Tab-separated table of C-alpha atoms in Angstrom:
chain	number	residue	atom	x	y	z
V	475	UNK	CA	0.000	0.000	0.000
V	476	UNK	CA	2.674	2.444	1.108
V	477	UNK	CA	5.064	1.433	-2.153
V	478	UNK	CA	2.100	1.957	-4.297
V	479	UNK	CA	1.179	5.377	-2.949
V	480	UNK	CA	4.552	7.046	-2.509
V	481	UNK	CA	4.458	5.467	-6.827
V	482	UNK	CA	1.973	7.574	-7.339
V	483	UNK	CA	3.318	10.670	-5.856
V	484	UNK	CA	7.006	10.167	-8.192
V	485	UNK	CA	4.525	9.497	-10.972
V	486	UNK	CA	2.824	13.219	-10.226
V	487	UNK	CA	6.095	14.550	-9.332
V	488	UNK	CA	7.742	13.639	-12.787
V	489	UNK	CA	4.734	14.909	-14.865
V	490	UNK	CA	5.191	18.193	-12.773
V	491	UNK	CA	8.839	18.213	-13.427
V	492	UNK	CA	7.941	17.745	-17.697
V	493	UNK	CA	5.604	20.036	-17.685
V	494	UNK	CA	8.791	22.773	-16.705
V	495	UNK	CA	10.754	22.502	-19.810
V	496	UNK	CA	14.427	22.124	-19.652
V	497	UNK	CA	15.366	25.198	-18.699
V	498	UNK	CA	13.357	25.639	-15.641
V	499	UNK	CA	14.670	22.625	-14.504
V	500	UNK	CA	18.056	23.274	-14.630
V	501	UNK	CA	17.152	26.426	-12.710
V	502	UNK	CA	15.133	24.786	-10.456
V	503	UNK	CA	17.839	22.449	-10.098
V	504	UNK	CA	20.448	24.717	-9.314
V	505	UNK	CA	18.163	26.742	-6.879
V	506	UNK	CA	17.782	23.781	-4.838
V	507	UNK	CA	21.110	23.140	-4.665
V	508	UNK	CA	22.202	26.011	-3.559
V	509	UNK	CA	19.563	25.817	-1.141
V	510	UNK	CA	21.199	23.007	-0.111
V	511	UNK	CA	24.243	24.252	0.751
V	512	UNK	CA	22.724	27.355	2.180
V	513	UNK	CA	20.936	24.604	5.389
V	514	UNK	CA	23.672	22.363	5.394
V	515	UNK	CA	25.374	25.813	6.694
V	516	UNK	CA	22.825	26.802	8.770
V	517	UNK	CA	22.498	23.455	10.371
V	518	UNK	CA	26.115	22.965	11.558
V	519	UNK	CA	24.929	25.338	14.909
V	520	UNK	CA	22.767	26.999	17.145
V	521	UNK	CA	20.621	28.728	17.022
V	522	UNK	CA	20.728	28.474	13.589
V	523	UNK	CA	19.917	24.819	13.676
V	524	UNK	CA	16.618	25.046	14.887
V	525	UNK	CA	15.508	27.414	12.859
V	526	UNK	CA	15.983	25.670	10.212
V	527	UNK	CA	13.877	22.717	12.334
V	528	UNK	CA	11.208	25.239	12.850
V	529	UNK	CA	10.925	26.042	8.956
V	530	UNK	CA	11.028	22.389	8.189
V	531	UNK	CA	8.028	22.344	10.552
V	532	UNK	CA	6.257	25.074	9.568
V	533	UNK	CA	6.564	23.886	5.782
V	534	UNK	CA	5.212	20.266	6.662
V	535	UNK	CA	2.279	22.166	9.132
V	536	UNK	CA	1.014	24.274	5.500
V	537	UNK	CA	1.052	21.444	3.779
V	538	UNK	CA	-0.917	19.163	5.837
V	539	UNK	CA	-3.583	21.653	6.672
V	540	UNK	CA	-3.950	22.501	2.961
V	541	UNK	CA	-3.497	19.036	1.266
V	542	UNK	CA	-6.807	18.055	-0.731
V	543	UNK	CA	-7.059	14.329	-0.735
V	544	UNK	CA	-6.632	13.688	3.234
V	545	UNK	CA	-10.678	12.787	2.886
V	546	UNK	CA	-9.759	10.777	0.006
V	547	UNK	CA	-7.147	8.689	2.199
V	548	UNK	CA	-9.513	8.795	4.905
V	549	UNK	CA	-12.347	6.557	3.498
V	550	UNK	CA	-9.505	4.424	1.411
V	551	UNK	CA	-6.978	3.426	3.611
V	552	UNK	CA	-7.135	2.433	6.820
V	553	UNK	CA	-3.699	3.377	8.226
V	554	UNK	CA	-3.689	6.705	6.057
V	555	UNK	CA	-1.899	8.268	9.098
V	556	UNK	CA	1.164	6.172	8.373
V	557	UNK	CA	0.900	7.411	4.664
V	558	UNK	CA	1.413	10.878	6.199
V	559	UNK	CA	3.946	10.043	8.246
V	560	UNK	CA	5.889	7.941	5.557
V	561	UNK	CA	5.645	11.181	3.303
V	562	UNK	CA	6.405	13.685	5.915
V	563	UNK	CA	9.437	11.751	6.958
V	564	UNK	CA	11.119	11.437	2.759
V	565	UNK	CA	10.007	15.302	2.626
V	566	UNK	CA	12.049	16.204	6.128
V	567	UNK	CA	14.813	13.211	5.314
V	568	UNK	CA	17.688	15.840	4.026
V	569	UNK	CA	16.997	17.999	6.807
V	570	UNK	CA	17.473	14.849	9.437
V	571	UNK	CA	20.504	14.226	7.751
V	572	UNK	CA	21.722	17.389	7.911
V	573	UNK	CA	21.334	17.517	11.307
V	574	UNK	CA	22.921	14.271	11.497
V	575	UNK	CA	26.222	15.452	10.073
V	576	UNK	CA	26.014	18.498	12.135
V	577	UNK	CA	25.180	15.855	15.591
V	578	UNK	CA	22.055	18.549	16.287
V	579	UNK	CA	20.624	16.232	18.087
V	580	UNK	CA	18.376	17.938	19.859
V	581	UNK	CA	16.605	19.620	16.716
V	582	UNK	CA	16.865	16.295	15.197
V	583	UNK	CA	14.389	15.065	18.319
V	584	UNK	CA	12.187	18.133	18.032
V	585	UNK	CA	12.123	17.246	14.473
V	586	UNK	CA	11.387	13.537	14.260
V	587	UNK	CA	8.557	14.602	17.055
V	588	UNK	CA	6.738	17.697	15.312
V	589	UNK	CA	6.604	15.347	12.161
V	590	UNK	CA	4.437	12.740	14.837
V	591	UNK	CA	2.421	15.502	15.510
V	592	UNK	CA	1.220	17.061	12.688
V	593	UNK	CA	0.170	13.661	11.192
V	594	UNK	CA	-2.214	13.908	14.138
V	595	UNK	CA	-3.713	17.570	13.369
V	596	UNK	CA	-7.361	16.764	11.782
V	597	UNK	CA	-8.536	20.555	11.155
V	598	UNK	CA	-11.544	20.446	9.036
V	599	UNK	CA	-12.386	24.169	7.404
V	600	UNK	CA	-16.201	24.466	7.520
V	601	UNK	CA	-17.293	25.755	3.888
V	602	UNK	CA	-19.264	29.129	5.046
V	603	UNK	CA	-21.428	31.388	3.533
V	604	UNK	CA	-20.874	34.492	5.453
V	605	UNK	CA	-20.930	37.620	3.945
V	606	UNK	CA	-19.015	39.981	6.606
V	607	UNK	CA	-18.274	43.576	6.208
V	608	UNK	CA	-15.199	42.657	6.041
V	609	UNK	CA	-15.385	40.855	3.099
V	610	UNK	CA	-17.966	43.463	1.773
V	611	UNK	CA	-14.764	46.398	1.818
V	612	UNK	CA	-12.512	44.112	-0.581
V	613	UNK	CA	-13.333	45.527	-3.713
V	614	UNK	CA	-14.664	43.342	-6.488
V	615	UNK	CA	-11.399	43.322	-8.171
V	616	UNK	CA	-9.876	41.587	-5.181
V	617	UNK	CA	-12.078	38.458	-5.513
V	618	UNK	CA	-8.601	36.067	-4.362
V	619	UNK	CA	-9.079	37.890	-1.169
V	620	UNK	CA	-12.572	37.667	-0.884
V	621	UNK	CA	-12.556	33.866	-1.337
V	622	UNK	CA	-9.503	33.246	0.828
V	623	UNK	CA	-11.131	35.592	4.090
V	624	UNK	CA	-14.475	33.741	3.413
V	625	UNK	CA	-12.075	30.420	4.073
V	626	UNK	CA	-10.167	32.210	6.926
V	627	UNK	CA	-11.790	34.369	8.428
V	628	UNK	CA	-12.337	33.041	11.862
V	629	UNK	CA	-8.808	32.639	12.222
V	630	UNK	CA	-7.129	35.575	10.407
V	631	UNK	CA	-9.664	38.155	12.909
V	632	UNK	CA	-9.157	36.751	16.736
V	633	UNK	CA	-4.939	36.385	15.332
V	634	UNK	CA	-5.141	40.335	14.191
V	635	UNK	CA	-6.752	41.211	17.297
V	636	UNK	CA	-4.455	39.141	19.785
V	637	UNK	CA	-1.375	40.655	17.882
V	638	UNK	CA	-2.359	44.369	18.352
V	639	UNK	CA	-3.486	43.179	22.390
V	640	UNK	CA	-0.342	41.670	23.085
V	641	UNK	CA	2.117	44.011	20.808
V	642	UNK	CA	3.537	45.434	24.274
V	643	UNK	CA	5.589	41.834	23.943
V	644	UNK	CA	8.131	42.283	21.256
V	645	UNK	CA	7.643	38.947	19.591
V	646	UNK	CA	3.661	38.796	19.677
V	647	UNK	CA	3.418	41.409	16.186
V	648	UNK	CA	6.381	39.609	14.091
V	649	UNK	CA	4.524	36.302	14.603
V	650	UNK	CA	1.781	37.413	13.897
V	651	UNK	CA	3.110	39.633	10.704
V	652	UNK	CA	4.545	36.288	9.329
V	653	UNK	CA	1.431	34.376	9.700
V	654	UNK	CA	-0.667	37.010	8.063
V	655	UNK	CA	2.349	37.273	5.225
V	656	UNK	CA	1.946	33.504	4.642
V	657	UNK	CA	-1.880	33.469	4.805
V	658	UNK	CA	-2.005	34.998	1.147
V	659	UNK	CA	-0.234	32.673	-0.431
V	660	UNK	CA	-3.187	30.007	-0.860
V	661	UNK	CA	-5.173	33.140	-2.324
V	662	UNK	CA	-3.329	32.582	-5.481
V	663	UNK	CA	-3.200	29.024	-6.281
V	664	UNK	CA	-5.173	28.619	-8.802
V	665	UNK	CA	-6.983	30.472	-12.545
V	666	UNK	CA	-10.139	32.512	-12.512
V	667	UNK	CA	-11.746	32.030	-15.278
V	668	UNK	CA	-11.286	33.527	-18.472
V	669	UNK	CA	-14.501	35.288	-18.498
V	670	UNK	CA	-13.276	37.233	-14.895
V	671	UNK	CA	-10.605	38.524	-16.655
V	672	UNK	CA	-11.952	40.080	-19.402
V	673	UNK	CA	-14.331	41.778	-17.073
V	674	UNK	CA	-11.657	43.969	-15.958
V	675	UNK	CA	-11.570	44.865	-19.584
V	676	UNK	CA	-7.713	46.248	-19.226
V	677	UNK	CA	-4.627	45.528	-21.247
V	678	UNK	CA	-1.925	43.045	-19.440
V	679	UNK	CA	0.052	46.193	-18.039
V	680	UNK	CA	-2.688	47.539	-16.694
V	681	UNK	CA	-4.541	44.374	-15.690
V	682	UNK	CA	-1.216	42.837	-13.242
V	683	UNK	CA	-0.747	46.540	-11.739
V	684	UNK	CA	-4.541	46.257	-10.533
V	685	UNK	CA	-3.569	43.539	-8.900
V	686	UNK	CA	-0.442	44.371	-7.389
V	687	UNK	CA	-1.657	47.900	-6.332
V	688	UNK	CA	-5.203	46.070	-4.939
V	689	UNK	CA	-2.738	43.762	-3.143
V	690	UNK	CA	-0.803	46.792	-1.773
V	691	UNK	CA	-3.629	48.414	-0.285
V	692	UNK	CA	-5.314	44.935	1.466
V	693	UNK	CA	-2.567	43.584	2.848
V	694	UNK	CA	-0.994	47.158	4.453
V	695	UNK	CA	-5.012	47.396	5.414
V	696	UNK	CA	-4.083	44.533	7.977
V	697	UNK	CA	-0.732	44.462	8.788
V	698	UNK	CA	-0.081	48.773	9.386
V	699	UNK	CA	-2.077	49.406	12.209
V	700	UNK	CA	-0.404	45.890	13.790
V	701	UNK	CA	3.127	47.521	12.976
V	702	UNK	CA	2.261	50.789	14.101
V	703	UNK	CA	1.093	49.062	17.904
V	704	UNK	CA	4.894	47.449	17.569
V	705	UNK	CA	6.670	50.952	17.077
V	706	UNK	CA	4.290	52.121	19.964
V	707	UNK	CA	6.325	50.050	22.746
V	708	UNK	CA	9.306	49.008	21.019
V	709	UNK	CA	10.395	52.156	19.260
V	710	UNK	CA	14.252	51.028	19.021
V	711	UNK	CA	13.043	48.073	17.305
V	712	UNK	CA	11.103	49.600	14.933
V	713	UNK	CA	12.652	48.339	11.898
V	714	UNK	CA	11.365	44.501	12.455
V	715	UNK	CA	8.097	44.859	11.113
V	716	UNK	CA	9.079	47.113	8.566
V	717	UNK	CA	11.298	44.589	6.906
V	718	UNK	CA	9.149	41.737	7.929
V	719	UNK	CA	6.263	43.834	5.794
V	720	UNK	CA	8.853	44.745	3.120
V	721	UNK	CA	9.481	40.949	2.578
V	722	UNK	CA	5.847	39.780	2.171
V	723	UNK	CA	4.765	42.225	0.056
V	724	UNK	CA	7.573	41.614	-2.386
V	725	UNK	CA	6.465	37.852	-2.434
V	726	UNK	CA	3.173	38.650	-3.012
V	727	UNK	CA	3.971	40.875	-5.702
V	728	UNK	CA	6.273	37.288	-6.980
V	729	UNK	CA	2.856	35.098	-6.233
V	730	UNK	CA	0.368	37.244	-8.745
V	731	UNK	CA	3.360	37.738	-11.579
V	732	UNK	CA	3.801	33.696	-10.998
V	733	UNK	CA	0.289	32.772	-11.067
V	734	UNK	CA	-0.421	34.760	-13.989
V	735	UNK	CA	3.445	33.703	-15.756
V	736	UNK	CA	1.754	30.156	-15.976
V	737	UNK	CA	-2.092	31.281	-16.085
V	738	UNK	CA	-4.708	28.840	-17.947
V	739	UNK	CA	-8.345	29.230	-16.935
V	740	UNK	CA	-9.675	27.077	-14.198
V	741	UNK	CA	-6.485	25.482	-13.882
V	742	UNK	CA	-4.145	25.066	-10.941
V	743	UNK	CA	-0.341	25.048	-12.374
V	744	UNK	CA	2.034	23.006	-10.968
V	745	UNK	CA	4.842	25.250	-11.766
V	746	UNK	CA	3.389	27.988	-10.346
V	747	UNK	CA	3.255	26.030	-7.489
V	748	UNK	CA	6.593	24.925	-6.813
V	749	UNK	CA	7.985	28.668	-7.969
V	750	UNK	CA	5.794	29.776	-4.853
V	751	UNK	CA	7.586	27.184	-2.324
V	752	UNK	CA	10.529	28.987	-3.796
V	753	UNK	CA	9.047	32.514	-2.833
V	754	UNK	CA	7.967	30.746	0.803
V	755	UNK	CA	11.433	29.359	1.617
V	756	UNK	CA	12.411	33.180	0.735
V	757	UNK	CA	10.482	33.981	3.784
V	758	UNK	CA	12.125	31.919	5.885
V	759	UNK	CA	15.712	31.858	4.195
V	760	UNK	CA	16.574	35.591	3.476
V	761	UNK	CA	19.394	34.635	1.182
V	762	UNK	CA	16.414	33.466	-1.319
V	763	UNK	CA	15.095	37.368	-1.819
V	764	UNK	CA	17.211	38.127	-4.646
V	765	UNK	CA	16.214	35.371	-6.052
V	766	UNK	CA	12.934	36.076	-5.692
V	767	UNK	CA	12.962	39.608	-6.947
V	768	UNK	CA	14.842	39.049	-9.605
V	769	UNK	CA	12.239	36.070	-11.031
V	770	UNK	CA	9.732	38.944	-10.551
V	771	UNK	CA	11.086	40.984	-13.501
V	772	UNK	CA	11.285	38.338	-15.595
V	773	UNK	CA	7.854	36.512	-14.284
V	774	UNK	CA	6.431	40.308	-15.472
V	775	UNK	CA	7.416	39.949	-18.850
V	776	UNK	CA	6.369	36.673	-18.887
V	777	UNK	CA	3.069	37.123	-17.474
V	778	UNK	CA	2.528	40.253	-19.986
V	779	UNK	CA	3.214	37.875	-22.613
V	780	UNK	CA	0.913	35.238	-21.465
V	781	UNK	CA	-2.171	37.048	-20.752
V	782	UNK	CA	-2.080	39.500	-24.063
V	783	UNK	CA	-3.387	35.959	-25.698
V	784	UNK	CA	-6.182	36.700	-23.670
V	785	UNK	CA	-6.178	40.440	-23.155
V	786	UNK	CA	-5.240	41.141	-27.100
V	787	UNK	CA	-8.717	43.228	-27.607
V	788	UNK	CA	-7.405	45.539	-24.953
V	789	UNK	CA	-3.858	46.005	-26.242
């Protein structure tokens, strides 16, 4: 059963992988080894090492809670918890190694444990039909956001309000910050359809800086009066937030260029995908940013190209 399932997922990760070309793999390729060698560094002390545990964590934590066939393996497998567990373990392997080599082995513990853990986590999002004023501010254009607050809300308000109660504590805003930086990120996985688009009825240019401006304004919406609380008690320390908010909204300006780089109506791309793990880990990793930024100019001119097949009335 296991050697049959984990078949599958090489399977699905090899038709990702084609569906790259050549030369993203190579890139990709390269990226990740760099990556590599940027943990393996990391790793060899503390505290260092267990950040890198905690990112591991976090990583394996987003994936479980947003993974889409866990009611699949539910009524199909009986042990689908050791399916999880055998996946979560290949997926944090290099990072047990690394710690290994590095004989972190307390990390390594806290490591092998969390990985226990989150197999355990069963959080079921209720589909709801509310129609807050919250959601009734985003503007039309922002329908990503609408959807993903809809999904979240219940989580993303009592998290903004225990941030700005507790911002007297110096690490209660950055936490939150970072959690409300990597909400966003699921707003973006997959294509509108066509017909959305075309509503906007803009060229490409003006189309992706609609976006990017609308994503501007709602994320600083949420995350300025949080940072403001911060500079309110911590003045010294002021410039934590600001490059905490500097970082997200450069990766969300990556996720809509990405999203729209490999754009096909009602579609979910699998490159697009991975390139946002890559934007992520930048989150995490600082020595990613550059990266990052600099596959936003050419994800722009990419994108442009891709959507004036659908925007070419507009042009």
């Amino acid at each position: 059963m296991i050697a049959a399932f984990l078949n599958i997922r090489i399977k699905q990760f090899i038709r990702a992988m084609s569906g790259l070309g050549l030369f993203r793999v190579v890139f990709l390729s390269g990226l990740l080894g760099f990556g590599a060698f940027v943990i393996f560094m990391l790793s060899s002390g503390e505290p260092n090492s267990y950040y890198v545990t905690g990112g591991m964590v976090l990583m394996l934590i987003i994936l479980h809670l947003n993974r889409r066939d866990k009611a699949f393996l539910k009524t199909h497998f009986n042990a689908y918890r050791l399916l999880f567990l055998v996946e979560y373990a290949l997926i944090a392997f290099p990072i047990a190694l690394v710690l290994s080599i590095h004989s972190q082995w307390i990390p390594l513990l806290l490591l092998i444990a969390s990985i226990g853990i989150v197999t355990q986590l069963d959080y079921k999002p209720k589909q709801r039909s509310t129609n807050s004023l919250l959601q009734r501010l985003i503007p039309s254009a922002g329908f990503e956001w609408k959807a993903g607050i809809r999904r979240s809300l219940f989580f993303i308000v009592p998290l903004w309000f225990i941030g700005l109660g507790t911002s007297f504590f110096i690490g209660s805003v950055p936490i939150v910050l970072f959690i409300l930086g990597i909400i966003p990120i699921s707003f973006y996985e997959n294509g509108e359809p066509i017909q959305m688009i075309l509503s906007y009825e803009k060229n490409s240019h003006q189309f992706l800086w609609l976006k990017i401006k609308l994503q501007l304004i709602l994320y600083s919406a949420i995350t300025l009066p949080l940072i403001g609380a911060f500079i309110l008690f911590h003045t010294e320390f002021w410039y934590i937030p600001f490059i905490e908010y500097l970082v997200f909204i450069t990766l969300h300006i990556f996720l809509i260029l990405t999203k729209y780089t490999f754009y096909q109506p009602n579609s979910k791309s699998p490159a697009a995908s991975i390139f946002a793990s890559i934007g992520a880990l930048a989150s995490i990793i600082a020595v990613f940013l550059p990266i990052v930024w600099l596959l936003s100019i050419r994800f722009y001119v990419k994108s442009v190209k891709n959507l004036n097949f659908y925007l070419d009335d507009y042009n």
